[in-house]
Coordinates of C-alpha atoms in Angstrom, one line a residue:
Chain A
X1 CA 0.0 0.0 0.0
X2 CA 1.1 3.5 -1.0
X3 CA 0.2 6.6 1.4
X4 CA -1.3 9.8 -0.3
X5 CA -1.4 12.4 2.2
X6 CA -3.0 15.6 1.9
X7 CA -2.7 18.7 3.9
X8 CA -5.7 21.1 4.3
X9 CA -9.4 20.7 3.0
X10 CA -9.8 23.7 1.8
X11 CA -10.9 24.6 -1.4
X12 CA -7.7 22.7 -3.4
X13 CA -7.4 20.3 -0.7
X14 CA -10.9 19.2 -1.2
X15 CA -11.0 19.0 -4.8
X16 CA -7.9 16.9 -4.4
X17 CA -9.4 14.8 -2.5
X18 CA -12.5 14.2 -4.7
X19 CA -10.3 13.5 -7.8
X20 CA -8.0 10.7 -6.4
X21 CA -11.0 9.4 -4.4
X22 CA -12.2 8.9 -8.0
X23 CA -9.4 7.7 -10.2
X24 CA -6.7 5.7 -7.6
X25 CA -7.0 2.0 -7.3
X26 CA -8.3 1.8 -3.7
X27 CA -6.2 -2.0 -3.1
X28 CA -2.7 -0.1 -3.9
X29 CA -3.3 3.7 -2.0
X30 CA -4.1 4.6 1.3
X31 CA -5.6 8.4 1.3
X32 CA -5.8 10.7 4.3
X33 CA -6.1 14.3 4.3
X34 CA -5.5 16.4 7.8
X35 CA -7.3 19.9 8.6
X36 CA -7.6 21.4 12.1
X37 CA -11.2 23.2 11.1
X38 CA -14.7 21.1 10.5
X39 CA -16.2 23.9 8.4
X40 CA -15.8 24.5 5.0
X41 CA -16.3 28.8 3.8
X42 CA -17.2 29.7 0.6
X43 CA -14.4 32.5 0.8
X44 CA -15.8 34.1 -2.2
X45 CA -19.1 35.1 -0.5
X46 CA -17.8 36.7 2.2
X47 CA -17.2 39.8 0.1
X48 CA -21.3 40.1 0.3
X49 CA -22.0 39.5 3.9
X50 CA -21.0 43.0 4.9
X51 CA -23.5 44.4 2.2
X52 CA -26.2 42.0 3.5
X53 CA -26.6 40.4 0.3
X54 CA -25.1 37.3 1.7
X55 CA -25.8 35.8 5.5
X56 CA -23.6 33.5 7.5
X57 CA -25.7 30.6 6.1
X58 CA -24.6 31.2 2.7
X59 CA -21.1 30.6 3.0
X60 CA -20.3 27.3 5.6
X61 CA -20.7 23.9 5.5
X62 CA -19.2 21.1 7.3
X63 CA -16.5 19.9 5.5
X64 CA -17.7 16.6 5.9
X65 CA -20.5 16.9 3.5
X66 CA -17.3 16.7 0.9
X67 CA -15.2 14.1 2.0
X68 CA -15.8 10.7 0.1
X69 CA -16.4 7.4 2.1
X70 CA -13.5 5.7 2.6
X71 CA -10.7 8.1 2.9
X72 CA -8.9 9.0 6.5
X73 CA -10.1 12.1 7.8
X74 CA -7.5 13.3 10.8
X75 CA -8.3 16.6 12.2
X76 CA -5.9 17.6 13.4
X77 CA -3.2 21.0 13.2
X78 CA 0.1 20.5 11.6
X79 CA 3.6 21.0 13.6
X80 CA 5.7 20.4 11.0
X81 CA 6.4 18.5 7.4
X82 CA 9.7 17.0 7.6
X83 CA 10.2 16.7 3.6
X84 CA 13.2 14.5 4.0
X85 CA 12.1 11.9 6.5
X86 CA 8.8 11.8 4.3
X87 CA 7.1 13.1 7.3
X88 CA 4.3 15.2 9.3
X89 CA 4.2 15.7 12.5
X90 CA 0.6 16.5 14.3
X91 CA 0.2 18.9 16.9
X92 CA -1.7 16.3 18.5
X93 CA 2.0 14.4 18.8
X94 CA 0.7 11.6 15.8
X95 CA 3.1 11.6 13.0
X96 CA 2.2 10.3 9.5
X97 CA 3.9 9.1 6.8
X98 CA 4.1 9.4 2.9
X99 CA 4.9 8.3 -0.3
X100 CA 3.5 11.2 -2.2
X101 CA 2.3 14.8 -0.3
X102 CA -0.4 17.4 -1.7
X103 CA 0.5 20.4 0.8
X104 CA -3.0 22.5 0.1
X105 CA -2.4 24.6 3.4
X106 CA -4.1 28.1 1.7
X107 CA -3.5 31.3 2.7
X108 CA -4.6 33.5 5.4
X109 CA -4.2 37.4 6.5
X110 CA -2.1 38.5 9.4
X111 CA -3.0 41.7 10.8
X112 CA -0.2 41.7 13.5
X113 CA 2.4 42.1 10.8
X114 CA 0.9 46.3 10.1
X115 CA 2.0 48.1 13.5
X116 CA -1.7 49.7 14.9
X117 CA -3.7 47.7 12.4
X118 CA -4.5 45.2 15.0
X119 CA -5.2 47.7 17.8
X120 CA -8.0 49.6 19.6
X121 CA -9.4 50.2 16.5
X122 CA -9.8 46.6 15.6
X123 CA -13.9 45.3 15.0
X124 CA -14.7 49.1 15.8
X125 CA -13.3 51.6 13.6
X126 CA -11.7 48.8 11.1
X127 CA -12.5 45.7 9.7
X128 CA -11.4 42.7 7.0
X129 CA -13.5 40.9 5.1
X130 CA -11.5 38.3 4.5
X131 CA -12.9 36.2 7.1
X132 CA -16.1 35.2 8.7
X133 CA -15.7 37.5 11.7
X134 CA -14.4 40.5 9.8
X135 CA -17.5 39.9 7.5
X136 CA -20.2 39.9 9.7
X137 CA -18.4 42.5 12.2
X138 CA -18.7 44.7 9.1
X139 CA -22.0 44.0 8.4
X140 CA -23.1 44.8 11.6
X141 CA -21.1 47.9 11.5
X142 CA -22.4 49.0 8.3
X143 CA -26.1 48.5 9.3
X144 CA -26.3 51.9 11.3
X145 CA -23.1 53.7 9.8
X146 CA -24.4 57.3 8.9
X147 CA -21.3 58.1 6.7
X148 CA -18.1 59.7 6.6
X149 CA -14.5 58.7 4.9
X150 CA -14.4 54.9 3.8
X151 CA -10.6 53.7 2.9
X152 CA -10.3 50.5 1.8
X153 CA -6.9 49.6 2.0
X154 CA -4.8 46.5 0.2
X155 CA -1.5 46.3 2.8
X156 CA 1.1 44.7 0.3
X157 CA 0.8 42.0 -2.8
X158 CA 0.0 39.0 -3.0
X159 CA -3.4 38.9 -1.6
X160 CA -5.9 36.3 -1.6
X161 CA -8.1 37.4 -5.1
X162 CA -6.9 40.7 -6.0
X163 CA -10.4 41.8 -7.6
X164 CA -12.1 41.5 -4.4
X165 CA -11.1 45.1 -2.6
X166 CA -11.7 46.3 -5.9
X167 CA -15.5 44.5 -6.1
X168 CA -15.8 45.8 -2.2
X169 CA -15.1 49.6 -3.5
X170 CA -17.9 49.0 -6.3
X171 CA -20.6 47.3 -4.0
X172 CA -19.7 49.7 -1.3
X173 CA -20.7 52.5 -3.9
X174 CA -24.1 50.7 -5.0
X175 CA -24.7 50.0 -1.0
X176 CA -24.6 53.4 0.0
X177 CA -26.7 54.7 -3.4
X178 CA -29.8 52.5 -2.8
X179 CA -29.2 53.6 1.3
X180 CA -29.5 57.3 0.3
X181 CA -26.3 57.6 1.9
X182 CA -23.9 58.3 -0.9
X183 CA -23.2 61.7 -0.7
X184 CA -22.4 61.3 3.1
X185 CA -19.7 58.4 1.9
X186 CA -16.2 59.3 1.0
X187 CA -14.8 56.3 -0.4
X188 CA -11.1 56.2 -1.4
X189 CA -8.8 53.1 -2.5
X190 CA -5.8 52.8 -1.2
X191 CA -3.3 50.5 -2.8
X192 CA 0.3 49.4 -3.3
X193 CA 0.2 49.2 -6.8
X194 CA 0.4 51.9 -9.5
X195 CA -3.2 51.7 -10.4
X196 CA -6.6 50.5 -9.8
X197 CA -5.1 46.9 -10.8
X198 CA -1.9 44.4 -11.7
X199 CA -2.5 43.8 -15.1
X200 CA -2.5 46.5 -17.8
X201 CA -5.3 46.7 -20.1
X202 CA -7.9 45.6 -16.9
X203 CA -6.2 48.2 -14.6
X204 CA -7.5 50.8 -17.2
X205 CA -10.6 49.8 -17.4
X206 CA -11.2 49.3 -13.4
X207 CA -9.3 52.7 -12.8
X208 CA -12.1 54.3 -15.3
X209 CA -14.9 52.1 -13.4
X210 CA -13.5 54.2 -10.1
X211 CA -13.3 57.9 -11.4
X212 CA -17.1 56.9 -13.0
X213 CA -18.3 55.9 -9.4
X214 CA -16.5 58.8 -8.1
X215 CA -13.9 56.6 -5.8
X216 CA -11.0 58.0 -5.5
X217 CA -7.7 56.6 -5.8
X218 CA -4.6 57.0 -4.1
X219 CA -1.7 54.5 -5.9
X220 CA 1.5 53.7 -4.8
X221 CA 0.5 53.7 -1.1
X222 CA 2.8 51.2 1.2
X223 CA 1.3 51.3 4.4
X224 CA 3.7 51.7 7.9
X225 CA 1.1 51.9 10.1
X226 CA -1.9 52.7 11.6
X227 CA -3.0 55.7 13.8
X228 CA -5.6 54.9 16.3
X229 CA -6.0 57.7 17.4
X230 CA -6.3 60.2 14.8
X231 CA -7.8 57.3 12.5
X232 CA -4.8 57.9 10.1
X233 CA -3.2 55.5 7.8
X234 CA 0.4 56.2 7.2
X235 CA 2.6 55.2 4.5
X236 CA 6.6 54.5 4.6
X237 CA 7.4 57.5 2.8
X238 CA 5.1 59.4 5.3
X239 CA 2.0 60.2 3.5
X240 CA -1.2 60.1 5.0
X241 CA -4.9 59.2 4.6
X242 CA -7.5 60.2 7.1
X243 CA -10.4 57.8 7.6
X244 CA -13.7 56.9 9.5
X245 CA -14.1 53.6 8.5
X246 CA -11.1 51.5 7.3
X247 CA -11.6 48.7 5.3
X248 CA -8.6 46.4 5.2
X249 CA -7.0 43.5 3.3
X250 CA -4.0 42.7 5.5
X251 CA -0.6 40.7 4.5
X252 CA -1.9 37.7 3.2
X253 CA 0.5 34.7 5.0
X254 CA 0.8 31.0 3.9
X255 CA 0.5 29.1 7.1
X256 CA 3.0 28.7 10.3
X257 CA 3.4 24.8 9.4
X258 CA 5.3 26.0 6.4
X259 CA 7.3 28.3 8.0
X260 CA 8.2 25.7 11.1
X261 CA 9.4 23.1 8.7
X262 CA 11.8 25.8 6.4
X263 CA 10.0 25.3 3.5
X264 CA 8.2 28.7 2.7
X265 CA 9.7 31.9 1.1
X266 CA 9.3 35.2 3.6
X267 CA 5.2 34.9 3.4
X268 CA 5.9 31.3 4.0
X269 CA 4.5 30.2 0.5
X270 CA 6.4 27.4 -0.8
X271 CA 8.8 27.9 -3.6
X272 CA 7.0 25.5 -6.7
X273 CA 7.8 24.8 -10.4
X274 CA 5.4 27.4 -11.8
X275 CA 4.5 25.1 -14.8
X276 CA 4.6 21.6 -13.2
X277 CA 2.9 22.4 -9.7
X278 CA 5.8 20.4 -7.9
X279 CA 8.0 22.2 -4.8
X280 CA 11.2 23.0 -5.6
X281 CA 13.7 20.3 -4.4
X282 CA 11.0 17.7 -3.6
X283 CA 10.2 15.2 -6.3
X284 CA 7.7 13.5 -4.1
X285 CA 5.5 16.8 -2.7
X286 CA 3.1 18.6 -5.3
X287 CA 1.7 22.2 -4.0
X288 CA -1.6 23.6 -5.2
X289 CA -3.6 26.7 -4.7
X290 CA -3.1 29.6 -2.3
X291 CA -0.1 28.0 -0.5
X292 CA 2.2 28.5 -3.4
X293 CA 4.4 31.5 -4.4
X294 CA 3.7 31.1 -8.3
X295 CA 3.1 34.2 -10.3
X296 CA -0.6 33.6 -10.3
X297 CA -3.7 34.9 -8.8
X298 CA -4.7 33.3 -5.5
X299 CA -8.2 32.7 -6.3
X300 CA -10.3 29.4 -6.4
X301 CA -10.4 29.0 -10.0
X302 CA -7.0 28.9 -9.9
X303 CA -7.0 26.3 -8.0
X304 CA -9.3 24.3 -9.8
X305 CA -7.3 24.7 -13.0
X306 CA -3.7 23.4 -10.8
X307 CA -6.4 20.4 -9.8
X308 CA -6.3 19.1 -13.0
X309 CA -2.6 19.4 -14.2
X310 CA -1.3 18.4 -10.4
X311 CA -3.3 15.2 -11.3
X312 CA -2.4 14.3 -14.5
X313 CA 1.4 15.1 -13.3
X314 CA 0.7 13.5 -10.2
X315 CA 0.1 10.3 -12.6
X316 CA 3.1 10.6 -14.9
X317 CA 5.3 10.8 -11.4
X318 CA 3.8 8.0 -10.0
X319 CA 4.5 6.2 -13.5
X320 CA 8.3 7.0 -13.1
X321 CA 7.7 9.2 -16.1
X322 CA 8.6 13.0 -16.5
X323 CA 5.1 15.2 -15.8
X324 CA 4.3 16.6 -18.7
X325 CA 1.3 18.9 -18.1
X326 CA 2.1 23.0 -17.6
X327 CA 0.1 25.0 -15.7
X328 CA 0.0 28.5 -17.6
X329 CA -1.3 30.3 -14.7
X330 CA -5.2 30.0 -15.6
X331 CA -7.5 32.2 -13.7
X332 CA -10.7 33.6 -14.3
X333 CA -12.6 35.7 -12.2
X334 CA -15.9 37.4 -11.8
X335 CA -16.1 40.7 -10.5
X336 CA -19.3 42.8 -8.9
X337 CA -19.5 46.3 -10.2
X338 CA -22.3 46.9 -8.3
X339 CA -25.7 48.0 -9.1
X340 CA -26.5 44.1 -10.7
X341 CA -23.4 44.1 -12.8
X342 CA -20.5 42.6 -13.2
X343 CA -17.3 42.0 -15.4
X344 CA -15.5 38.6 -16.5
X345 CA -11.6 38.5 -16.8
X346 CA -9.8 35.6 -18.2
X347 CA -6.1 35.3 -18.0
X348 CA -2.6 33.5 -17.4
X349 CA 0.9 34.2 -16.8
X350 CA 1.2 35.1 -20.3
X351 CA -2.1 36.8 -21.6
X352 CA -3.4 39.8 -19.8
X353 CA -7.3 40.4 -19.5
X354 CA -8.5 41.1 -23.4
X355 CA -12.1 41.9 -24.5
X356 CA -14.4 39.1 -26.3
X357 CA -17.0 36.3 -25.0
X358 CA -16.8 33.1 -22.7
X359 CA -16.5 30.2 -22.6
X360 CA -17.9 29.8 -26.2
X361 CA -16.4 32.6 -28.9
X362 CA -19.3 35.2 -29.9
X363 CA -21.7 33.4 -28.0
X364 CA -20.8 33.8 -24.7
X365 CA -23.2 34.0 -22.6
X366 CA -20.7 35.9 -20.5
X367 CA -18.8 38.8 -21.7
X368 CA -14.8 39.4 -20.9
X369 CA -13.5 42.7 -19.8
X370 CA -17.1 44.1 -20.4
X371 CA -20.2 44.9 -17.7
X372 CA -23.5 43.6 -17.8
X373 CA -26.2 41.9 -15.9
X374 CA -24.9 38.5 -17.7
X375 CA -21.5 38.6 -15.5
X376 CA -23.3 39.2 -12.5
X377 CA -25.7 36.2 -13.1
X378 CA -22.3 34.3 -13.4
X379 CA -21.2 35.2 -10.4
X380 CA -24.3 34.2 -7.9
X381 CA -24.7 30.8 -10.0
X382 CA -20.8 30.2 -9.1
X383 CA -21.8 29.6 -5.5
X384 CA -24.3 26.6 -6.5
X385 CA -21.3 25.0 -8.5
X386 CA -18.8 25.6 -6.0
X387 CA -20.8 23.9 -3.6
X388 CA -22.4 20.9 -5.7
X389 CA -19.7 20.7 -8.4
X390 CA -15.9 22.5 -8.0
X391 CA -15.6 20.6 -4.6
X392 CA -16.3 17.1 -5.4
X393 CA -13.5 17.4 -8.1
X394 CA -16.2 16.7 -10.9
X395 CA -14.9 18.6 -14.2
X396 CA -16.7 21.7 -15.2
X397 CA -17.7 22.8 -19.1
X398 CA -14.1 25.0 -18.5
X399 CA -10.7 23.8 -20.1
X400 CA -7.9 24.3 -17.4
X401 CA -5.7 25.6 -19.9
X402 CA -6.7 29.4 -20.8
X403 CA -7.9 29.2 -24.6
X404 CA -7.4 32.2 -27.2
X405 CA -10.7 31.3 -28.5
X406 CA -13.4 34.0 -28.5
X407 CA -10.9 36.7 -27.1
X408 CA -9.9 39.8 -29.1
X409 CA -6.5 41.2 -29.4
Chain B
X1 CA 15.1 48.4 -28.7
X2 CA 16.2 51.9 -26.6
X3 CA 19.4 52.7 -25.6
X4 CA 20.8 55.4 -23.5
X5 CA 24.1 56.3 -22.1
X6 CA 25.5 55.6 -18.7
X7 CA 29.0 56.3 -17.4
X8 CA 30.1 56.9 -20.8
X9 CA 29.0 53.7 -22.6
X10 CA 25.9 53.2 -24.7
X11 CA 23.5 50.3 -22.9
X12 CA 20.5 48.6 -23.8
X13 CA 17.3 49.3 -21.8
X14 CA 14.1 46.6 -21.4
X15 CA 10.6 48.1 -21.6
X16 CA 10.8 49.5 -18.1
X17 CA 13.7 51.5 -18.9
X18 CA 16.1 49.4 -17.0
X19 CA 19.3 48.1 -17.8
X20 CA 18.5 45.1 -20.6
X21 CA 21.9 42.9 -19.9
X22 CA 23.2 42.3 -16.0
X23 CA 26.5 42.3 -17.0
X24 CA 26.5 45.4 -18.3
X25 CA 26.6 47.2 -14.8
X26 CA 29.4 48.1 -12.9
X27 CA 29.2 51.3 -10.1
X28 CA 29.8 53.9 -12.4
X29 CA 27.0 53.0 -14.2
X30 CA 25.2 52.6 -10.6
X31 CA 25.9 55.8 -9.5
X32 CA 25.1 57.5 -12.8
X33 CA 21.6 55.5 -12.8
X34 CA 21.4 56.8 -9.2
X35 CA 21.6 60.4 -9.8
X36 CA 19.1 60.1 -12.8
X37 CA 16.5 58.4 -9.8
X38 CA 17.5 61.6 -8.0
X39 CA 19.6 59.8 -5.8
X40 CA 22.5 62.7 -5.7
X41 CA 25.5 59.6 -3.6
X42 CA 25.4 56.5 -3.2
X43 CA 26.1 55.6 0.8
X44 CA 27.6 52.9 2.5
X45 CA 24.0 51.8 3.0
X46 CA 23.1 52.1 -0.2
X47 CA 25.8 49.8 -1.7
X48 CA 24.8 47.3 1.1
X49 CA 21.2 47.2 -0.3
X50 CA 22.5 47.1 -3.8
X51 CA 25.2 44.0 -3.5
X52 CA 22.3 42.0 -1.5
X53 CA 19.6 42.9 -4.4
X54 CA 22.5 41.6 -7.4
X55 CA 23.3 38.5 -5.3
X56 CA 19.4 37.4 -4.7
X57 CA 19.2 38.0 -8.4
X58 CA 22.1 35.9 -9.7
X59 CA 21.0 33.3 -7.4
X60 CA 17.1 33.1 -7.7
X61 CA 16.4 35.1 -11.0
X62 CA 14.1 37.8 -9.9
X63 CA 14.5 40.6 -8.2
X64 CA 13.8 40.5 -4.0
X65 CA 10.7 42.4 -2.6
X66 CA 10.6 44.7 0.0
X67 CA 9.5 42.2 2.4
X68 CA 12.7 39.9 1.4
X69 CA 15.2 43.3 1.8
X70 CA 13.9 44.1 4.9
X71 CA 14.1 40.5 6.0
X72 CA 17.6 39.6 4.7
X73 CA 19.5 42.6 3.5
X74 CA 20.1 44.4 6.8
X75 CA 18.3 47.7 6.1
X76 CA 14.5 47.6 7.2
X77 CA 12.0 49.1 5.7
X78 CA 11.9 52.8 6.8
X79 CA 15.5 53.1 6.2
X80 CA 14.9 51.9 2.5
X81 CA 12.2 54.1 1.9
X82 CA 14.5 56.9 2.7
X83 CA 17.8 55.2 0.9
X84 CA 15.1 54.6 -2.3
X85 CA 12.3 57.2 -2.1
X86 CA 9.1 56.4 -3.9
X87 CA 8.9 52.5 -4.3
X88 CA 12.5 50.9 -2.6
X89 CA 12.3 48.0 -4.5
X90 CA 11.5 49.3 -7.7
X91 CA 14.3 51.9 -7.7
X92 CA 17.1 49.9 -6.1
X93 CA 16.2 47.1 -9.2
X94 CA 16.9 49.6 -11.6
X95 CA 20.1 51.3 -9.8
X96 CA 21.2 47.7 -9.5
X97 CA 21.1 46.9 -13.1
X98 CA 18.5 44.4 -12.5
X99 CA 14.6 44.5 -14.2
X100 CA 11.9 45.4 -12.1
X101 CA 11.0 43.2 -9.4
X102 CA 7.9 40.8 -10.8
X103 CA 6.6 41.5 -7.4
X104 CA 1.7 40.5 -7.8
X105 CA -0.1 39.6 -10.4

């Protein structure tokens, strides 16, 4: 018997999970995944919980409800990998061992690293919304807020989906129009970058989006800290922005485990071959998702594109054969403009955002780097096949590799 | 493909208007880069930020972040804001000879 061991359930954990449930002979493997939590989040809804479009019950389930019969379910945290002894130790003391490792470990934000962020102001005056309490703290929040200076403010790249703060500043806008309370909201973006987003031709087109929804932008922003006091945020090279309410996507962090067993860069995301999904030095350990420092968005989809070539290398490995599939750093994301509308972007390492229709060329029904009611649609269906499809590993109508099909130049 | 001359030599430059070939550098060509970025001498300190930055390069083919400096270079990251105003990373790349830092997506 042969041990595949997975660390994390999350999104790329599960879907893992799911395909070699499916497709390994169940006489030759022996497959466990470990994850400390029982609840699965739909991470991507928790952008509308503060908006009240979303509740709590929207976005969790057990994560149970995915796991396939048969398979060893340890929950448990993780101490350490030990990638040479072909090793994990548990927190609980147990230590496993395995032939092959899927380290699926995610992301997650760390407030504590922004001196201030994480002080008095904290769940009063300033919030997150990437995660359940930050959510629903800011929903709450937002229920009785009469207005004043909003910031939302991205602390440093890479970040968990970089179109969310962007879709937060646009919903944010719509929020406050149907509430009447628009021209009592000052809403400014703050962000690291030199515009509204990473990639060219879309960071045009969102910085336009921003100056139409009169939200201004303030680029090039590295925040040092916060002042509680005068609800300031300050940047290294000492410029300030004044706010009422700050909105804040912290450093985004791959987990401790990494970082205890040396294997993470300085965020502690693991250094992987960008094409074949595989951790640098490790023949045996194949990373997917958020917990790897590839040049990619760190966004479900992307995940569920790795899914597929992490398999089908996973296979060739197993086979004592070279793996032959590349990732090209698929992602495709929805994002809310507000007001019922959204945009579709399609991309990879290679090929920035362009204009055209998806997934079928001219048909659509969704339209790329373009707003309409269609894209929005798009986005609420995504929850139903996150929940009933993208988890249990089943393929979707999408091909993993990004196709030039339908996209104009 | 642009050129423009440093230190008395003719170089090529990439699309971000930094230095196109690594071994074209040397610290005449630093400091000349340097005073271009507004950067009137380059300091102990700066050289120390500058020899870490071509080492990480040479070794792992891309240019550090801020985060990494900070970590591993010995200056943190108030002191590089005021070695390399406006965007440290960014500015020390080009100084360096290097291209600019891949940094998100």
């Amino acid at each position: 018997m042969k041990n595949l061991l997975i660390l994390g359930a999350g999104t790329a954990g599960t879907m893992m999970l799911n395909k070699f449930n499916s497709s390994l002979n169940k006489s030759e493997w022996n497959i466990t995944i470990v994850d400390q939590y029982e609840t699965h989040y739909y991470q991507p809804g928790f952008l509308f919980i503060p908006f009240g479009i979303y509740s709590e019950s929207d976005v969790v389930k057990p994560k149970k409800d995915f796991f396939p019969q048969g398979v060893n379910v340890i929950k448990a945290g993780i101490d350490k990998i030990e990638p040479k002894a072909n090793k994990v130790k548990l927190q609980n003391g147990n230590e496993l061992s395995y032939d092959y490792l899927i380290i699926a470990t995610g992301s997650k934000i760390a407030p504590t690293e922004t001196e201030g962020l994480k002080g008095e102001l904290w769940y009063k005056n300033i919030f997150d919304f990437y995660t359940i309490e930050g959510a629903l703290a800011l929903s709450n929040f937002l229920k009785t807020w009469q207005g004043g200076k909003l910031v939302i403010n991205i602390t440093e790249m890479p970040i968990k989906c970089p179109v969310a703060p962007l879709e937060f500043a646009f919903l944010a806008d719509s929020f406050f129009t149907e509430k009447n309370l628009r021209n009592k909201v000052e809403i400014t973006y703050v962000t690291p970058l030199s515009g509204a987003f990473t990639k060219p031709k879309a960071s045009l087109l969102l910085g336009n989006f921003l100056e139409r929804k009169n939200i201004k932008l303030v680029s090039d922003f590295s925040i040092a800290k916060v002042d509680n006091e005068n609800k300031k945020i300050i940047s290294w090279d000492e410029r300030e922005v004044d706010f009422d309410l700050l909105v804040t996507i912290p450093t985004n962090k791959g987990d401790d485990a990494i970082e205890r067993s040396g294997m993470g860069d300085e965020l502690n995301f693991i250094p992987t071959n960008k094409q074949t999904l595989i951790a640098d030095g490790y023949e045996n350990i194949f990373v997917i998702g958020d917990a790897t420092n590839l040049p990619s968005s760190k966004a479900g989809s992307v995940a569920h594109f790795q899914a597929d070539i992490l398999f089908k290398n996973f296979v060739s490995v197993m086979k004592g054969e070279a793996p032959s599939e590349k990732f090209d750093g698929h992602a495709n994301c929805f994002i809310e403009t507000g007001f019922g509308k959204g945009i579709l972007i399609d991309f990879n390492y290679e090929t920035e955002p362009l204009p055209g229709k998806f997934p079928l060329p001219l048909v659509g029904p969704f339209s790329l780097l373009e707003e309409t009611k269609m894209n929005h649609y798009g986005k609420m269906m995504f929850k139903w096949f996150y929940w009933n499809i993208l988890l249990k590993g089943t393929e979707l109508p999408m091909k993993s590799h990004m196709s030039m099909a339908g996209k104009k130049l | 493909m642009a050129t423009k001359e440093y230190a008395g030599k003719m170089l090529e430059l990439d699309a971000d208007g930094n230095l196109k070939n690594l071994n074209d550098w040397n610290e005449d060509i630093a400091k000349a880069i340097a005073s271009e970025e507004g950067i009137v001498s380059l300091t102990e300190r700066h050289w120390a930020v500058i020899n870490y930055m071509r080492k990480e390069f040479i070794e792992k083919k891309d240019a550090p972040s801020i985060r990494k400096l900070s970590k591993e270079s010995g200056v943190d990251t108030k002191e590089l804001y005021a070695l390399f105003p406006n965007g440290p990373a960014k500015k020390a790349a080009k100084i360096s000879g290097l291209p600019k830092p891949k940094g998100c997506v």
